[in-house]
Amino acid sequence: MHLEDGEVFVYKEYQQKGIAKMLFKKLFEYAIEKYDATTLEAHTYEDENGFPYCWYKRLGFETIDDWKIISGDIKKIVNKL
């Protein structure tokens, strides 16, 4: 079972206090217990300091090089459908 895009946001003034780590831990423990989840697949970004990408890498997440992120104007797409 895969989790998709499990995002956690922490206000800047509360960052660096272990809050995101605690929230992710609870999220993952719940997903394992309730759904027997084994993998989280998500997208992220990195700012000028490499954050949050470097944080995920330190936790053990790996980069999937062949993934593509897509974006589109849905009004234009609807017209093409």
PDB file of C-alpha atoms in Angstrom:
ATOM      1  CA  MET A   1       0.000   0.000   0.000  1.00  0.00           C
ATOM      2  CA  HIS A   2       1.332   3.410  -0.967  1.00  0.00           C
ATOM      3  CA  LEU A   3       0.672   6.809   0.573  1.00  0.00           C
ATOM      4  CA  GLU A   4       0.500   9.628  -1.937  1.00  0.00           C
ATOM      5  CA  ASP A   5       1.566  13.210  -1.219  1.00  0.00           C
ATOM      6  CA  GLY A   6       1.325  13.180   2.569  1.00  0.00           C
ATOM      7  CA  GLU A   7       2.181  16.816   3.159  1.00  0.00           C
ATOM      8  CA  VAL A   8       2.877  18.443   6.494  1.00  0.00           C
ATOM      9  CA  PHE A   9       3.370  22.181   6.856  1.00  0.00           C
ATOM     10  CA  VAL A  10       4.759  23.893   9.946  1.00  0.00           C
ATOM     11  CA  TYR A  11       4.694  27.664  10.376  1.00  0.00           C
ATOM     12  CA  LYS A  12       8.174  29.141  10.053  1.00  0.00           C
ATOM     13  CA  GLU A  13       8.245  30.350  13.670  1.00  0.00           C
ATOM     14  CA  TYR A  14       7.637  26.760  14.856  1.00  0.00           C
ATOM     15  CA  GLN A  15      10.169  25.068  12.569  1.00  0.00           C
ATOM     16  CA  GLN A  16      13.370  23.495  13.916  1.00  0.00           C
ATOM     17  CA  LYS A  17      11.505  22.204  16.999  1.00  0.00           C
ATOM     18  CA  GLY A  18      10.845  18.624  15.840  1.00  0.00           C
ATOM     19  CA  ILE A  19       7.155  19.248  15.109  1.00  0.00           C
ATOM     20  CA  ALA A  20       7.193  18.031  11.483  1.00  0.00           C
ATOM     21  CA  LYS A  21       9.122  14.942  12.514  1.00  0.00           C
ATOM     22  CA  MET A  22       6.544  14.167  15.209  1.00  0.00           C
ATOM     23  CA  LEU A  23       3.615  14.755  12.826  1.00  0.00           C
ATOM     24  CA  PHE A  24       5.113  12.556  10.110  1.00  0.00           C
ATOM     25  CA  LYS A  25       5.839   9.830  12.641  1.00  0.00           C
ATOM     26  CA  LYS A  26       2.204   9.818  13.794  1.00  0.00           C
ATOM     27  CA  LEU A  27       0.951   9.928  10.190  1.00  0.00           C
ATOM     28  CA  PHE A  28       3.145   6.983   9.194  1.00  0.00           C
ATOM     29  CA  GLU A  29       2.336   4.937  12.311  1.00  0.00           C
ATOM     30  CA  TYR A  30      -1.389   5.428  11.649  1.00  0.00           C
ATOM     31  CA  ALA A  31      -1.022   4.521   7.959  1.00  0.00           C
ATOM     32  CA  ILE A  32       0.918   1.373   8.842  1.00  0.00           C
ATOM     33  CA  GLU A  33      -1.598   0.310  11.490  1.00  0.00           C
ATOM     34  CA  LYS A  34      -4.789   1.143   9.564  1.00  0.00           C
ATOM     35  CA  TYR A  35      -3.784   0.431   5.956  1.00  0.00           C
ATOM     36  CA  ASP A  36      -0.583  -1.618   6.184  1.00  0.00           C
ATOM     37  CA  ALA A  37       1.127   1.181   4.226  1.00  0.00           C
ATOM     38  CA  THR A  38       4.700   0.530   3.163  1.00  0.00           C
ATOM     39  CA  THR A  39       5.764   3.484   0.982  1.00  0.00           C
ATOM     40  CA  LEU A  40       5.229   7.236   0.741  1.00  0.00           C
ATOM     41  CA  GLU A  41       5.480   8.753  -2.717  1.00  0.00           C
ATOM     42  CA  ALA A  42       5.367  12.528  -2.928  1.00  0.00           C
ATOM     43  CA  HIS A  43       6.921  15.535  -4.580  1.00  0.00           C
ATOM     44  CA  THR A  44       8.880  18.247  -2.862  1.00  0.00           C
ATOM     45  CA  TYR A  45      11.092  21.194  -3.694  1.00  0.00           C
ATOM     46  CA  GLU A  46      14.233  22.782  -2.365  1.00  0.00           C
ATOM     47  CA  ASP A  47      14.816  26.408  -1.503  1.00  0.00           C
ATOM     48  CA  GLU A  48      18.144  28.236  -1.759  1.00  0.00           C
ATOM     49  CA  ASN A  49      19.365  26.296   1.300  1.00  0.00           C
ATOM     50  CA  GLY A  50      18.229  22.910  -0.035  1.00  0.00           C
ATOM     51  CA  PHE A  51      15.299  22.715   2.390  1.00  0.00           C
ATOM     52  CA  PRO A  52      13.017  20.708   2.661  1.00  0.00           C
ATOM     53  CA  TYR A  53      14.541  18.291   0.125  1.00  0.00           C
ATOM     54  CA  CYS A  54      17.668  17.798   2.268  1.00  0.00           C
ATOM     55  CA  TRP A  55      15.476  17.072   5.319  1.00  0.00           C
ATOM     56  CA  TYR A  56      13.674  14.260   3.490  1.00  0.00           C
ATOM     57  CA  LYS A  57      16.995  12.856   2.253  1.00  0.00           C
ATOM     58  CA  ARG A  58      18.338  12.765   5.843  1.00  0.00           C
ATOM     59  CA  LEU A  59      15.268  10.731   6.857  1.00  0.00           C
ATOM     60  CA  GLY A  60      16.035   8.163   4.166  1.00  0.00           C
ATOM     61  CA  PHE A  61      13.806   9.190   1.268  1.00  0.00           C
ATOM     62  CA  GLU A  62      15.216   8.540  -2.194  1.00  0.00           C
ATOM     63  CA  THR A  63      14.846  10.545  -5.393  1.00  0.00           C
ATOM     64  CA  ILE A  64      12.976   8.943  -8.290  1.00  0.00           C
ATOM     65  CA  ASP A  65      14.777  10.364 -11.310  1.00  0.00           C
ATOM     66  CA  ASP A  66      12.273   9.317 -13.953  1.00  0.00           C
ATOM     67  CA  TRP A  67       9.268  11.044 -12.364  1.00  0.00           C
ATOM     68  CA  LYS A  68       7.840  14.023 -14.162  1.00  0.00           C
ATOM     69  CA  ILE A  69       5.913  16.833 -12.488  1.00  0.00           C
ATOM     70  CA  ILE A  70       3.193  18.202 -14.720  1.00  0.00           C
ATOM     71  CA  SER A  71       1.216  21.408 -14.542  1.00  0.00           C
ATOM     72  CA  GLY A  72      -1.399  22.864 -16.842  1.00  0.00           C
ATOM     73  CA  ASP A  73      -4.108  25.458 -17.252  1.00  0.00           C
ATOM     74  CA  ILE A  74      -7.217  23.321 -16.747  1.00  0.00           C
ATOM     75  CA  LYS A  75      -9.466  25.658 -18.743  1.00  0.00           C
ATOM     76  CA  LYS A  76      -7.219  25.177 -21.782  1.00  0.00           C
ATOM     77  CA  ILE A  77      -7.024  21.442 -21.157  1.00  0.00           C
ATOM     78  CA  VAL A  78     -10.821  21.138 -20.941  1.00  0.00           C
ATOM     79  CA  ASN A  79     -11.039  22.723 -24.396  1.00  0.00           C
ATOM     80  CA  LYS A  80      -8.694  20.063 -25.766  1.00  0.00           C
ATOM     81  CA  LEU A  81     -10.656  17.153 -24.316  1.00  0.00           C
TER      82      LEU A  81
END
